[in-house]
Tab-separated table of C-alpha atoms in Angstrom:
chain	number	residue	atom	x	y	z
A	1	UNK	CA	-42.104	12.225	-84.802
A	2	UNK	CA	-45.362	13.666	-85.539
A	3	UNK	CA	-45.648	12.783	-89.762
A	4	UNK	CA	-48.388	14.332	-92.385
A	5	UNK	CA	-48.524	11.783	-96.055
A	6	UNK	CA	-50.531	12.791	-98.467
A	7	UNK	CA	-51.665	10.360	-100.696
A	8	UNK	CA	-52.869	7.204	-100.182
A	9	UNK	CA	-51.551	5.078	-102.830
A	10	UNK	CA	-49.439	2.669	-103.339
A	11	UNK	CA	-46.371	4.243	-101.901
A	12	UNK	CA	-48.401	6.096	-98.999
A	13	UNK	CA	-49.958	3.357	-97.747
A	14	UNK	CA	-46.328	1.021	-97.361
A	15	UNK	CA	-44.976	4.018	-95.859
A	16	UNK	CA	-47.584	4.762	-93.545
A	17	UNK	CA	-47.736	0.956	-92.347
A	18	UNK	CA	-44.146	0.883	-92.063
A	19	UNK	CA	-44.039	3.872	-89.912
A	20	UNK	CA	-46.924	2.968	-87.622
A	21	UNK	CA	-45.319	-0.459	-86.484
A	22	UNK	CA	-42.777	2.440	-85.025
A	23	UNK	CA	-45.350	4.262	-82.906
A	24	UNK	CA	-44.762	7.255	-84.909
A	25	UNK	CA	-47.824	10.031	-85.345
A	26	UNK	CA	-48.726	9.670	-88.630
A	27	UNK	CA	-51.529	11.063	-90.466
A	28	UNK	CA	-52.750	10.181	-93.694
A	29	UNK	CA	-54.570	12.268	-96.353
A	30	UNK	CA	-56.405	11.677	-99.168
A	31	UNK	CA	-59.204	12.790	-101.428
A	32	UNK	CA	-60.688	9.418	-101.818
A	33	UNK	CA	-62.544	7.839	-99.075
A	34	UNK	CA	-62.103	4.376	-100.566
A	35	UNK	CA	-58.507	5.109	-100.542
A	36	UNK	CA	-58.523	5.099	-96.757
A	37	UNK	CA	-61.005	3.253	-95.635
A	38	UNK	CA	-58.331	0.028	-95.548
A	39	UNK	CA	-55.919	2.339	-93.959
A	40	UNK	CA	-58.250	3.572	-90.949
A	41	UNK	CA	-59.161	-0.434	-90.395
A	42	UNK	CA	-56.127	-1.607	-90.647
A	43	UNK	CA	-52.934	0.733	-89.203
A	44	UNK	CA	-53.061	2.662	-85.741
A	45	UNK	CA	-52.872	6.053	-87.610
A	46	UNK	CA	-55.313	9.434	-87.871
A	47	UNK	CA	-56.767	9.590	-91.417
A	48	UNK	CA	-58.524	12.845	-92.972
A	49	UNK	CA	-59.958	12.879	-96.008
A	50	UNK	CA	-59.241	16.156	-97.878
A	51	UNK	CA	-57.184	17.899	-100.821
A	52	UNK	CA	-54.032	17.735	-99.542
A	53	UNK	CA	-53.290	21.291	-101.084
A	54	UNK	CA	-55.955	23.319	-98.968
A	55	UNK	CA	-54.517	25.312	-96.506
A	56	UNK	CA	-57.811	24.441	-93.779
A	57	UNK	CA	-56.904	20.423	-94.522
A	58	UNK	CA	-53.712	21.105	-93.541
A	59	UNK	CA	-54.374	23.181	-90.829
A	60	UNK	CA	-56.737	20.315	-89.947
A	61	UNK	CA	-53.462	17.513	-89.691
A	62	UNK	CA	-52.058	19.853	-87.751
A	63	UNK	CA	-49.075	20.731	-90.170
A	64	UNK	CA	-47.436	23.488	-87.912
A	65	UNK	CA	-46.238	21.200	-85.769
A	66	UNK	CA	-45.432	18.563	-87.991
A	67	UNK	CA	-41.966	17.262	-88.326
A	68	UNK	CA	-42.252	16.028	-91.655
A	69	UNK	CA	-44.477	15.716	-94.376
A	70	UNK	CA	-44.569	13.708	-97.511
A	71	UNK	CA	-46.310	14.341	-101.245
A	72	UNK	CA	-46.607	11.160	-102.460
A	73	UNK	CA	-49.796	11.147	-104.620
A	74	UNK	CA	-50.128	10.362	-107.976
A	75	UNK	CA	-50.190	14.292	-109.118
A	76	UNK	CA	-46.495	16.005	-109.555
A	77	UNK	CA	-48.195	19.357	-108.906
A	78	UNK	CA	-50.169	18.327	-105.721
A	79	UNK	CA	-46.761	17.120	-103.833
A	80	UNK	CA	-44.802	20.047	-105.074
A	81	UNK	CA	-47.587	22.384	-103.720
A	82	UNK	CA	-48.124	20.691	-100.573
A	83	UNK	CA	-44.445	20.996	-99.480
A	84	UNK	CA	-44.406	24.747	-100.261
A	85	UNK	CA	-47.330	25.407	-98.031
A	86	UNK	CA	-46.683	22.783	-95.596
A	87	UNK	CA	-43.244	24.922	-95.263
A	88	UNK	CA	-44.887	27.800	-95.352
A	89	UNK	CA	-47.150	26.747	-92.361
A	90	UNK	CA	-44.031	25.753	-90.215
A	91	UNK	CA	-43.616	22.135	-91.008
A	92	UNK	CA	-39.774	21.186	-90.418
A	93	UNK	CA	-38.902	19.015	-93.540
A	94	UNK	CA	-40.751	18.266	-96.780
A	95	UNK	CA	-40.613	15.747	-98.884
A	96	UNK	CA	-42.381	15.452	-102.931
A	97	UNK	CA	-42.596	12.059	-104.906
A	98	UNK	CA	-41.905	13.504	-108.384
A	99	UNK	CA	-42.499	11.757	-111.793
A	100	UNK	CA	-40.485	14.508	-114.026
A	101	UNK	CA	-36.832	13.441	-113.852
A	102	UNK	CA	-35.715	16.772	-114.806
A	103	UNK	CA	-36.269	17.913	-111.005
A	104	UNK	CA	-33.966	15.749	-110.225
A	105	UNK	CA	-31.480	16.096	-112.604
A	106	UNK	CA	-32.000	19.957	-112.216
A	107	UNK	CA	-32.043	19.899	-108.464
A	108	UNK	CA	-28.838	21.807	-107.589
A	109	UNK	CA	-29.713	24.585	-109.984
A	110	UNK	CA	-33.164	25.018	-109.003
A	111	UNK	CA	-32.640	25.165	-105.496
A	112	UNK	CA	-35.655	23.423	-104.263
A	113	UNK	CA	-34.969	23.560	-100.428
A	114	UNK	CA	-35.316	27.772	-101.313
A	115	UNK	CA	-39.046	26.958	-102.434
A	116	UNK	CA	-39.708	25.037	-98.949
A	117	UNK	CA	-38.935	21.316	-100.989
A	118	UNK	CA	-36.095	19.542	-98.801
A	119	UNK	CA	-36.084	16.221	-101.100
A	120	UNK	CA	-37.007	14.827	-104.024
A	121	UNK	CA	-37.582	11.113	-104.955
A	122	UNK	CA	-38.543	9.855	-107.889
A	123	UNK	CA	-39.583	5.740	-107.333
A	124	UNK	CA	-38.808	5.155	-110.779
A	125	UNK	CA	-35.398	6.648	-111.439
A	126	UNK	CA	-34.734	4.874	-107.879
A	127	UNK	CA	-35.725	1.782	-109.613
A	128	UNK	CA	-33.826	2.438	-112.896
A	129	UNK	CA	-30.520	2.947	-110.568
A	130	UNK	CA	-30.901	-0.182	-108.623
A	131	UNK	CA	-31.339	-2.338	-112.162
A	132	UNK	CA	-28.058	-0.471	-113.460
A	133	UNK	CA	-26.373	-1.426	-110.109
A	134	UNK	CA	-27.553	-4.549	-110.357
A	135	UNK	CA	-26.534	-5.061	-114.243
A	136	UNK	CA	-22.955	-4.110	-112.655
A	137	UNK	CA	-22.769	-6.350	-110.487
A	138	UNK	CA	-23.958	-9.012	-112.690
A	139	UNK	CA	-23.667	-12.075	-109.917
A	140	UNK	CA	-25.360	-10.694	-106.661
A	141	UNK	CA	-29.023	-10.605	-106.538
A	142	UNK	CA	-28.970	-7.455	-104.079
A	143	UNK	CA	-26.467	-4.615	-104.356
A	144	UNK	CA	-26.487	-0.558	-102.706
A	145	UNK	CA	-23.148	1.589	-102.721
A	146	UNK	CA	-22.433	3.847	-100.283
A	147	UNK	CA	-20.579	7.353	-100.860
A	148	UNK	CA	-20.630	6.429	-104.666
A	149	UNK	CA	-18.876	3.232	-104.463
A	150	UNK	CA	-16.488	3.903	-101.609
A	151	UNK	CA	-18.454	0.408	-100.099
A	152	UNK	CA	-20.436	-1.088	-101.661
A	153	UNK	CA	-23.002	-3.482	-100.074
A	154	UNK	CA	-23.769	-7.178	-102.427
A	155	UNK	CA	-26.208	-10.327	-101.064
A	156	UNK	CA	-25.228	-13.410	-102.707
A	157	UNK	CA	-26.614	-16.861	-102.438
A	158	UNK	CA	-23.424	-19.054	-101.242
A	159	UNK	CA	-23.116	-22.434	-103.749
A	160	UNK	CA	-21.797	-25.498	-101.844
A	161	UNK	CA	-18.446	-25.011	-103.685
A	162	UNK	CA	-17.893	-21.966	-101.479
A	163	UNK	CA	-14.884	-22.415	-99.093
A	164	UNK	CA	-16.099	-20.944	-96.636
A	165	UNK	CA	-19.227	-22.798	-96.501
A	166	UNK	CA	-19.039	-25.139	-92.802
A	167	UNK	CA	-16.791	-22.229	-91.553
A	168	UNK	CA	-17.849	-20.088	-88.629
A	169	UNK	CA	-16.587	-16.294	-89.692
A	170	UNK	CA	-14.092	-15.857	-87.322
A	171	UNK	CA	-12.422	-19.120	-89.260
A	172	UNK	CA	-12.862	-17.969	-92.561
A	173	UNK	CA	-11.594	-14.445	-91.107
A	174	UNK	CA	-8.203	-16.810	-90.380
A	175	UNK	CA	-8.444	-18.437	-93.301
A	176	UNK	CA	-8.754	-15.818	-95.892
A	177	UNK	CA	-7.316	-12.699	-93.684
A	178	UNK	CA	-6.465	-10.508	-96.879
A	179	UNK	CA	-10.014	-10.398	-97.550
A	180	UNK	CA	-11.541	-6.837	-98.010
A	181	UNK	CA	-15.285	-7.972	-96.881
A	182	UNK	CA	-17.415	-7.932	-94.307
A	183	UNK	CA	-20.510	-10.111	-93.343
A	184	UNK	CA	-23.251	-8.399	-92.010
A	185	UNK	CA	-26.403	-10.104	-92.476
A	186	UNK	CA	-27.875	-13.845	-93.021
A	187	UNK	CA	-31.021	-15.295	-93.988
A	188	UNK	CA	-30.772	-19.103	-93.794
A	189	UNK	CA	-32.659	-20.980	-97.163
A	190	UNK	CA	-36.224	-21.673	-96.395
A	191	UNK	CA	-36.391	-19.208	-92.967
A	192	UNK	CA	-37.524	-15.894	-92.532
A	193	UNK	CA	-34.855	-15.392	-90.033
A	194	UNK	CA	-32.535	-12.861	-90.194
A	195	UNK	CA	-29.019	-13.172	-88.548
A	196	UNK	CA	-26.830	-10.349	-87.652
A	197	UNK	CA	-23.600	-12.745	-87.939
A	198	UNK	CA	-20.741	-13.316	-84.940
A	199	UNK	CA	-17.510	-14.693	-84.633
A	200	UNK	CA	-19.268	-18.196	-83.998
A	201	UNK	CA	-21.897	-17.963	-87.027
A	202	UNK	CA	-21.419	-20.725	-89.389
A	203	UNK	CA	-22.087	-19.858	-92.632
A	204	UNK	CA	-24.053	-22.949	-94.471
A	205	UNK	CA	-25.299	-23.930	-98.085
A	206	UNK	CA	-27.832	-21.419	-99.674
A	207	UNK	CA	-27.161	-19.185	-97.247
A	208	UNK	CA	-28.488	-15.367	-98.951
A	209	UNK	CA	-25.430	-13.764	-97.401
A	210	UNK	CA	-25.110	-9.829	-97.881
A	211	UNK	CA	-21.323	-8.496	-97.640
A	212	UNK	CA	-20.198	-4.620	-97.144
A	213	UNK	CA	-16.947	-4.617	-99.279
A	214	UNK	CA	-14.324	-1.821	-101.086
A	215	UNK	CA	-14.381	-1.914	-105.034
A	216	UNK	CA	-11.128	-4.606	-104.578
A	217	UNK	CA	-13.072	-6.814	-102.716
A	218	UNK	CA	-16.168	-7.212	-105.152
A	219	UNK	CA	-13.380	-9.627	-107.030
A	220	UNK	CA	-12.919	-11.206	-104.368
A	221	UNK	CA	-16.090	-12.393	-103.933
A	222	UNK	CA	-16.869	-13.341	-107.113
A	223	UNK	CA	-13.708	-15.631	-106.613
A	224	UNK	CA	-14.848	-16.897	-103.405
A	225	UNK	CA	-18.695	-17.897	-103.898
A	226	UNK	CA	-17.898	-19.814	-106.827
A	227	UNK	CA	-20.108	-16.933	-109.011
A	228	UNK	CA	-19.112	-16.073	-112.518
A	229	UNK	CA	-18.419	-12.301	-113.233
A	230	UNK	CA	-20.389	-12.114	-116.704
A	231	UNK	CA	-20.235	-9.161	-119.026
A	232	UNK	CA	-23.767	-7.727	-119.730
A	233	UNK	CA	-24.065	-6.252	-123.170
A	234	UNK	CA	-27.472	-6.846	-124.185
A	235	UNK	CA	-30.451	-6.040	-122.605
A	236	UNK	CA	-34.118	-6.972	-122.991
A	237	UNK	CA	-36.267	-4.724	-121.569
A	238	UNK	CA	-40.187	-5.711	-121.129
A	239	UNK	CA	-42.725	-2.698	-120.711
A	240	UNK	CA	-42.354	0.456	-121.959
A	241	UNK	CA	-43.495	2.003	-118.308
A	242	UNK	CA	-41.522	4.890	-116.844
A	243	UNK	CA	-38.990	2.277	-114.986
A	244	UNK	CA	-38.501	1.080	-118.615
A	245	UNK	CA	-38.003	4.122	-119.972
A	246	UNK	CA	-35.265	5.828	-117.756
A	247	UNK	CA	-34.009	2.174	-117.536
A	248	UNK	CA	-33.359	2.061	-121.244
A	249	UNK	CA	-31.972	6.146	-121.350
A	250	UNK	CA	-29.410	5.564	-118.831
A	251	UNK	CA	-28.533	1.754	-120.222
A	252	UNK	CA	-28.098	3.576	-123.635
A	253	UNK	CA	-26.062	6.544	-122.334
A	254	UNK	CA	-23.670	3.636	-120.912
A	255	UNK	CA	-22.980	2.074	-124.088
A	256	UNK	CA	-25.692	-1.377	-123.746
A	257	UNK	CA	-27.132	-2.286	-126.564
A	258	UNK	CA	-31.056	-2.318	-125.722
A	259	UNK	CA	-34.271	-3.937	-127.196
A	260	UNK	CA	-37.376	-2.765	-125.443
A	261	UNK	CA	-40.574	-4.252	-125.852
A	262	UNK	CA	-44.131	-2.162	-125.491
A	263	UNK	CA	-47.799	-3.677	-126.599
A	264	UNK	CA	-49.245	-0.370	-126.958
A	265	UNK	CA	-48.455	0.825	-130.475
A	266	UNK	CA	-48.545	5.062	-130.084
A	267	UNK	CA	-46.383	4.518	-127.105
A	268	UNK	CA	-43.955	2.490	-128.870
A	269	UNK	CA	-43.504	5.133	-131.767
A	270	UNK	CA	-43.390	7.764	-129.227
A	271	UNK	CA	-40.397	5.910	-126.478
A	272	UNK	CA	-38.623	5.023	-130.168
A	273	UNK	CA	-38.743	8.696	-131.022
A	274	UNK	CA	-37.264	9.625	-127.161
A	275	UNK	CA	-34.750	6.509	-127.567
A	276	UNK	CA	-32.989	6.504	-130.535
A	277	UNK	CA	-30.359	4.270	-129.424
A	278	UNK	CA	-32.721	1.655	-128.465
A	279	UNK	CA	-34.437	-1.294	-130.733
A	280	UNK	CA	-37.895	-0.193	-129.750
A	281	UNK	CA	-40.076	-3.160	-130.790
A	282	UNK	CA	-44.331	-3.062	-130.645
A	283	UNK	CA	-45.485	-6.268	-129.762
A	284	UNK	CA	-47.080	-8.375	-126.630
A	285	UNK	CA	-43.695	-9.174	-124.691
A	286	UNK	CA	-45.843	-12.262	-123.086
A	287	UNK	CA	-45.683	-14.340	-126.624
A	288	UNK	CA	-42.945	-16.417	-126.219
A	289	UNK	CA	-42.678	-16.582	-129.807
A	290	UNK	CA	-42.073	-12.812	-130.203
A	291	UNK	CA	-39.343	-13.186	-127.345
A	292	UNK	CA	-37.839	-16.210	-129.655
A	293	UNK	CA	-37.825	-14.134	-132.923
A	294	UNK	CA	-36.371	-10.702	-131.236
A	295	UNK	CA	-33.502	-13.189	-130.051
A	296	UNK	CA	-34.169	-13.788	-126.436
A	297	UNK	CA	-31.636	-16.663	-126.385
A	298	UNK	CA	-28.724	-13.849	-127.350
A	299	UNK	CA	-29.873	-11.640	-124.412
A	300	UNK	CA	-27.095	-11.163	-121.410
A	301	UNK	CA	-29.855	-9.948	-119.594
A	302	UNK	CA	-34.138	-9.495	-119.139
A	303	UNK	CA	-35.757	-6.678	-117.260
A	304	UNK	CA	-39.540	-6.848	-117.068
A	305	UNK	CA	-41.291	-3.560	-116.183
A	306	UNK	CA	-44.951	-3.859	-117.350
A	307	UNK	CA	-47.944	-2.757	-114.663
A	308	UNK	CA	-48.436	-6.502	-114.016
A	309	UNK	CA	-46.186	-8.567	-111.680
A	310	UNK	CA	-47.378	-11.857	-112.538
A	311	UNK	CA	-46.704	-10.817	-116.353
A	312	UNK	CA	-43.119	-9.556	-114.812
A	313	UNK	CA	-42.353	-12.566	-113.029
A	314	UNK	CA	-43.937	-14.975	-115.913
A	315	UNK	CA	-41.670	-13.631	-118.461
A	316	UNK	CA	-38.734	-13.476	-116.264
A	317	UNK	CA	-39.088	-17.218	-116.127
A	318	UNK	CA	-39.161	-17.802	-119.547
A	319	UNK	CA	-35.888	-16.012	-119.856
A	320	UNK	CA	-34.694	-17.918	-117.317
A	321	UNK	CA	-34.726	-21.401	-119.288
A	322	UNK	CA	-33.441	-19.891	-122.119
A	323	UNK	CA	-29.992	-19.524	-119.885
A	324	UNK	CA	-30.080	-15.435	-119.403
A	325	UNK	CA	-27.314	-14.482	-117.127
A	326	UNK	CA	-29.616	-12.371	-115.372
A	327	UNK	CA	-33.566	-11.565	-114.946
A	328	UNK	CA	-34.669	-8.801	-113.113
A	329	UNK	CA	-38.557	-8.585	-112.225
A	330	UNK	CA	-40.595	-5.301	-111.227
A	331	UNK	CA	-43.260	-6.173	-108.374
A	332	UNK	CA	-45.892	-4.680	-106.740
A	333	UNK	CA	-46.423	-7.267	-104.142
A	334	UNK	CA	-44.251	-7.071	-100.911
A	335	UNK	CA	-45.246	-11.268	-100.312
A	336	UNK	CA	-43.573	-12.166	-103.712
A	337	UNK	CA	-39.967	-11.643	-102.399
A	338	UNK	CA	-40.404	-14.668	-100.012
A	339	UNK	CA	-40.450	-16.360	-103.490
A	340	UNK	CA	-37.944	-15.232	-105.654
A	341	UNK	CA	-34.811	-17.178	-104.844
A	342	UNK	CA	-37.185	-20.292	-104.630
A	343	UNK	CA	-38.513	-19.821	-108.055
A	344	UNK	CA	-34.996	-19.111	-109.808
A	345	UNK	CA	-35.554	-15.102	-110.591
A	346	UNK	CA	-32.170	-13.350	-109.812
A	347	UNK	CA	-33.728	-10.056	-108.561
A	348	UNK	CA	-37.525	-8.528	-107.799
A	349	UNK	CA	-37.327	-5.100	-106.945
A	350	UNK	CA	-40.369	-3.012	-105.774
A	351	UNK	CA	-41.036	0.690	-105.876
A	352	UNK	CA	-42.549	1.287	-103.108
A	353	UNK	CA	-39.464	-0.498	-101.018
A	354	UNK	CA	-37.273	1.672	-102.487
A	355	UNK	CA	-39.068	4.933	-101.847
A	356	UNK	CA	-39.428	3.875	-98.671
A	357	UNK	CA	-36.300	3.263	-98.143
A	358	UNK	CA	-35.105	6.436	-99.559
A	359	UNK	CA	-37.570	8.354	-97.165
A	360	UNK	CA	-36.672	6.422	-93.756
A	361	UNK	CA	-33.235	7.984	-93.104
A	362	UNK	CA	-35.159	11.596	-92.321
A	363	UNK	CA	-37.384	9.437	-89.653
A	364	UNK	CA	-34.274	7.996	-87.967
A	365	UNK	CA	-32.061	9.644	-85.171
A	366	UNK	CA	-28.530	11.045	-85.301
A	367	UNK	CA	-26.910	11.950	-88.849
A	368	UNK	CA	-28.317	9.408	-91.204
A	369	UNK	CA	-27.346	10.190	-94.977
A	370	UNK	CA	-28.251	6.568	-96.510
A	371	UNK	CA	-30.335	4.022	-95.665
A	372	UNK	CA	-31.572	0.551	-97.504
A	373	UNK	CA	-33.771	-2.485	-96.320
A	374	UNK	CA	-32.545	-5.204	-97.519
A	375	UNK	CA	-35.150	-7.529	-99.280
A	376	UNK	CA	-36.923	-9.745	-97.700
A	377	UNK	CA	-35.164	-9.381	-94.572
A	378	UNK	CA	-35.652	-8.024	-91.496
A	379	UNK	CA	-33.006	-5.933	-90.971
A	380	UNK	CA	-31.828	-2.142	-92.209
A	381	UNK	CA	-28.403	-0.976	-93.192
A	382	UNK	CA	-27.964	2.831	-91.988
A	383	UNK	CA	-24.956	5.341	-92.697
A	384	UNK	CA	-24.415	7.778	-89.734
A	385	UNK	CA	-22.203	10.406	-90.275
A	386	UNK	CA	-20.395	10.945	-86.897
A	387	UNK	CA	-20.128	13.610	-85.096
A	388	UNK	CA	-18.517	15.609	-82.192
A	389	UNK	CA	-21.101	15.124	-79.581
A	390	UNK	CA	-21.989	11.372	-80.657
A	391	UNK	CA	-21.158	8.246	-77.846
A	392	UNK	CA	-18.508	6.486	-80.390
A	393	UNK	CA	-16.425	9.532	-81.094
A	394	UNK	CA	-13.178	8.588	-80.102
A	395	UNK	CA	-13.881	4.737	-79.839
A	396	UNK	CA	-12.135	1.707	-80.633
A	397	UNK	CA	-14.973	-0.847	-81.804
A	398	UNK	CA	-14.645	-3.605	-79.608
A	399	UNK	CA	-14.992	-1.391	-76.455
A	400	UNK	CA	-18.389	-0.496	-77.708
A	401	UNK	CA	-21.944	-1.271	-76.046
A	402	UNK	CA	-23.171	-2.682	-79.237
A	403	UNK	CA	-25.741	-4.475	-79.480
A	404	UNK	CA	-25.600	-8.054	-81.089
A	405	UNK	CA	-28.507	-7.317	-83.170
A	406	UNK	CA	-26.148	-4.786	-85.102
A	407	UNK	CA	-22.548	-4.883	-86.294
A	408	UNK	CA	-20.448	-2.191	-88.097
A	409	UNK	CA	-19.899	-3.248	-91.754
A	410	UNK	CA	-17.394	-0.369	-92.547
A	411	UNK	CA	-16.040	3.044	-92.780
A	412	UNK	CA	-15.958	5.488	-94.762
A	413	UNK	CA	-13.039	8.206	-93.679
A	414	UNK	CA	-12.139	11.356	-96.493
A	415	UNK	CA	-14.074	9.927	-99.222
A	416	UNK	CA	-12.071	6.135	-98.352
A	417	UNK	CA	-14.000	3.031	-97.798
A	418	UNK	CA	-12.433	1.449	-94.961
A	419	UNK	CA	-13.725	-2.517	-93.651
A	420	UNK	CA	-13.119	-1.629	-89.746
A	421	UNK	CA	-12.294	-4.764	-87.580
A	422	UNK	CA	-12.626	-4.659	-83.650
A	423	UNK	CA	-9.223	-2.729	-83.295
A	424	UNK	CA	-10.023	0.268	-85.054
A	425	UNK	CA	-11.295	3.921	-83.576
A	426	UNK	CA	-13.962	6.001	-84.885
A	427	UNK	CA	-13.834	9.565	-84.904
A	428	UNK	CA	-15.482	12.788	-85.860
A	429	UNK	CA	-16.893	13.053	-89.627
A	430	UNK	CA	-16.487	9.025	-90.158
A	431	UNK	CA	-19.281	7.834	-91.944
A	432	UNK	CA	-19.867	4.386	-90.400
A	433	UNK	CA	-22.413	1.738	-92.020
A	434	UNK	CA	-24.210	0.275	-89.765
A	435	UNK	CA	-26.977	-3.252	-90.293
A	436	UNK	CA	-29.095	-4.010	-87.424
A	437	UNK	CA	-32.251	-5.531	-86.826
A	438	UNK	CA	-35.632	-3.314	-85.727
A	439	UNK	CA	-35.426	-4.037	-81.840
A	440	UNK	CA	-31.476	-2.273	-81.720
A	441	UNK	CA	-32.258	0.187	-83.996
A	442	UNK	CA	-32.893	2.938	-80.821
A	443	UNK	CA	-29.681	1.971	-79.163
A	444	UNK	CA	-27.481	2.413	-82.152
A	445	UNK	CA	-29.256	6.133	-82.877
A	446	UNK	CA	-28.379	6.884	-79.171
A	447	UNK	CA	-24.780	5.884	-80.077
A	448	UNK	CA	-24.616	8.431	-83.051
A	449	UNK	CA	-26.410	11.286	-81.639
């Protein structure tokens, strides 16, 4: 695929490094040489330096012939301009990073894709959704859902205490055969490794274990690994950045009762004049004494959202040995989820992963219509909505030429999640989730095409 992103941020720059380990033809503009100078150096992509909204600088990159192109610079206007022109110039699909949650909320009305905008994505509403999710599901450390809950995908850590620890899966399969889960991905304690599991797969102490499973089954699991379902009323929120903000609005439309905590003392008047449902409290969130006296100890739960990770992760670990249920860190820095099961954080979640993320299923073949990498490991979980023409129309699963890099975690059939074992068939307008590692990701496409 021949890919235009402008800006080279942040958010740019992951994407564009991400995409160039797949050979695809990216280019990469931006108005700052400094920006790219790392970029040209260091990733096998074209850069051009430029305003990304001048019709010659697009012409330049070569935009008519572009399959895709992507506004992801730090101006709202700049991406929503691009994508008009870059339509307008014959570019196939446009994407705009957006910072105004309106757009999104006002999508359908608007009717962006009639302006030449295909998608929006906003990294910190992303972000705001995945701490709710994760607030839900109060005892995984990783959670997505798929067709709004139809399956829903958790990673837990598995305690010793769990029975099916010492079990290969096709045992505990035997053992527990009412279960509504499905294993679909390992990362053994202190690897890097990530397992696709089989029948013969032993699952072993510490084990970060992610599951696709139906509502009934998220029970099930909480039952099974030993974890405690606890009810989050009371939230702590660190940083009064835009995370924290939508954060806090959607937390307070759901009925949580919410402190947040911002240093800068206009912006705290102004978020407690846009919040009035949240305790908005002006203070420096990294005195632990301040923490103490806005009861920290009474917290179910701590989300830290400043500009600084280290200040994130710092704080996050203070609420940790005051026994909150659950700490949730924003990070800039991809290296720091290697650390945080090791260091006793539940969650770190990064913005840039989940824009990516969010962006990848219009680079991949066949009908894609979610996609999520799953932290820290190698390995992506795709939904592909079947159709007609595609290889496994018509298929029962085990007579499949899949690969054992990938296994089917479910299905979902008329708006019903489904946990499909090796006797069931597939068929036109399934949408089947899919986790595989990198190297089968071009078989399964060819499956779905």
């Amino acid at each position: 695929m021949k890919i235009i992103i402008a800006g080279a941020g942040e958010v740019g720059f992951h994407l564009a490094k991400l995409l160039s380990y797949e050979s695809q033809d990216i280019t990469l503009i931006d108005s700052q040489k400094e920006s790219l100078a790392y970029a040209d150096t260091h990733l096998d992509i074209r850069v051009l330096k430029g305003d990304a909204t001048s019709i010659s600088v697009l012409q330049d990159a070569k935009v008519g012939s572009s399959d895709l192109v992507i506004g992801v610079t730090s101006s709202e206007t700049t991406n929503l301009t691009l994508c008009l022109l870059a339509k307008q110039l014959g570019c196939k699909r446009t994407i705009a990073r957006i910072s105004n949650t309106e757009f999104v909320d006002n999508k359908d009305t608007l009717n962006f894709p009639a302006l030449g905008i295909d998608e929006l994505i906003s990294p910190e509403e992303l972000a705001a959704t995945e701490i709710q999710l994760l607030l839900n599901q109060s005892a995984f450390n990783d959670t997505y859902e798929f067709e709004e809950g139809a399956l829903i995908m958790v990673g837990v850590s598995l305690p010793k205490t769990a029975p099916f620890v010492g079990k290969m899966v096709k045992e505990a399969a035997r053992v527990f055969p009412e279960l509504h889960f499905m294993p679909i991905a390992i990362q053994r304690t202190g690897t890097q490794y990530t397992l696709i599991p089989r029948g013969d797969t032993v699952f072993k102490e510490e084990d970060q274990v992610y599951f696709i499973t139906l509502k009934e089954g998220v029970d099930e699991l909480y039952k099974l690994t030993g974890k405690e379902k606890k009810e989050i009323k009371n939230v702590m929120i660190l940083g009064g950045s835009k995370v924290g903000i939508n954060t806090a609005r959607d937390l307070c439309a759901n009925k949580f009762n919410v402190k947040l905590i911002e240093q800068d003392k206009d912006k705290a008047f102004e978020i407690a004049d846009n919040l009035p449902n949240a305790l908005v409290i002006n203070g420096d969130g990294r005195n632990v004494e301040l923490l103490q006296e806005e009861s920290l100890e009474s917290m179910d739960a701590f989300i830290a959202v400043t500009g600084n990770s280290e200040t994130n992760i710092m704080s996050c670990l203070v609420a940790k040995s005051k026994y909150i249920k659950k700490t949730i860190a924003l990070v800039e820095n991809m290296d720091y989820f290697q650390l945080s099961h090791s260091i006793g954080i539940d969650t770190l979640i990064n913005k840039k992963l989940l824009a990516a993320n969010n962006i990848f299923r219009y680079i991949r073949k066949g009908e894609v219509v979610a996609m999520t990498r799953l932290n820290n490991l190698n390995a992506e979980i795709l939904e592909f909505e079947v159709k007609l023409t595609s290889a496994v129309n018509g298929q029962i699963i085990r007579e499949l030429d899949f690969p054992r890099a990938a296994t089917i975690g479910g299905v979902v059939r008329d708006g019903k999640g489904i946990i499909a074992l090796g006797d069931f068939e597939i068929r036109e307008g399934d949408r089947v989730v899919v986790c595989c590692l990198p190297k089968a990701i071009p078989k399964i496409e060819k499956l779905f095409l």
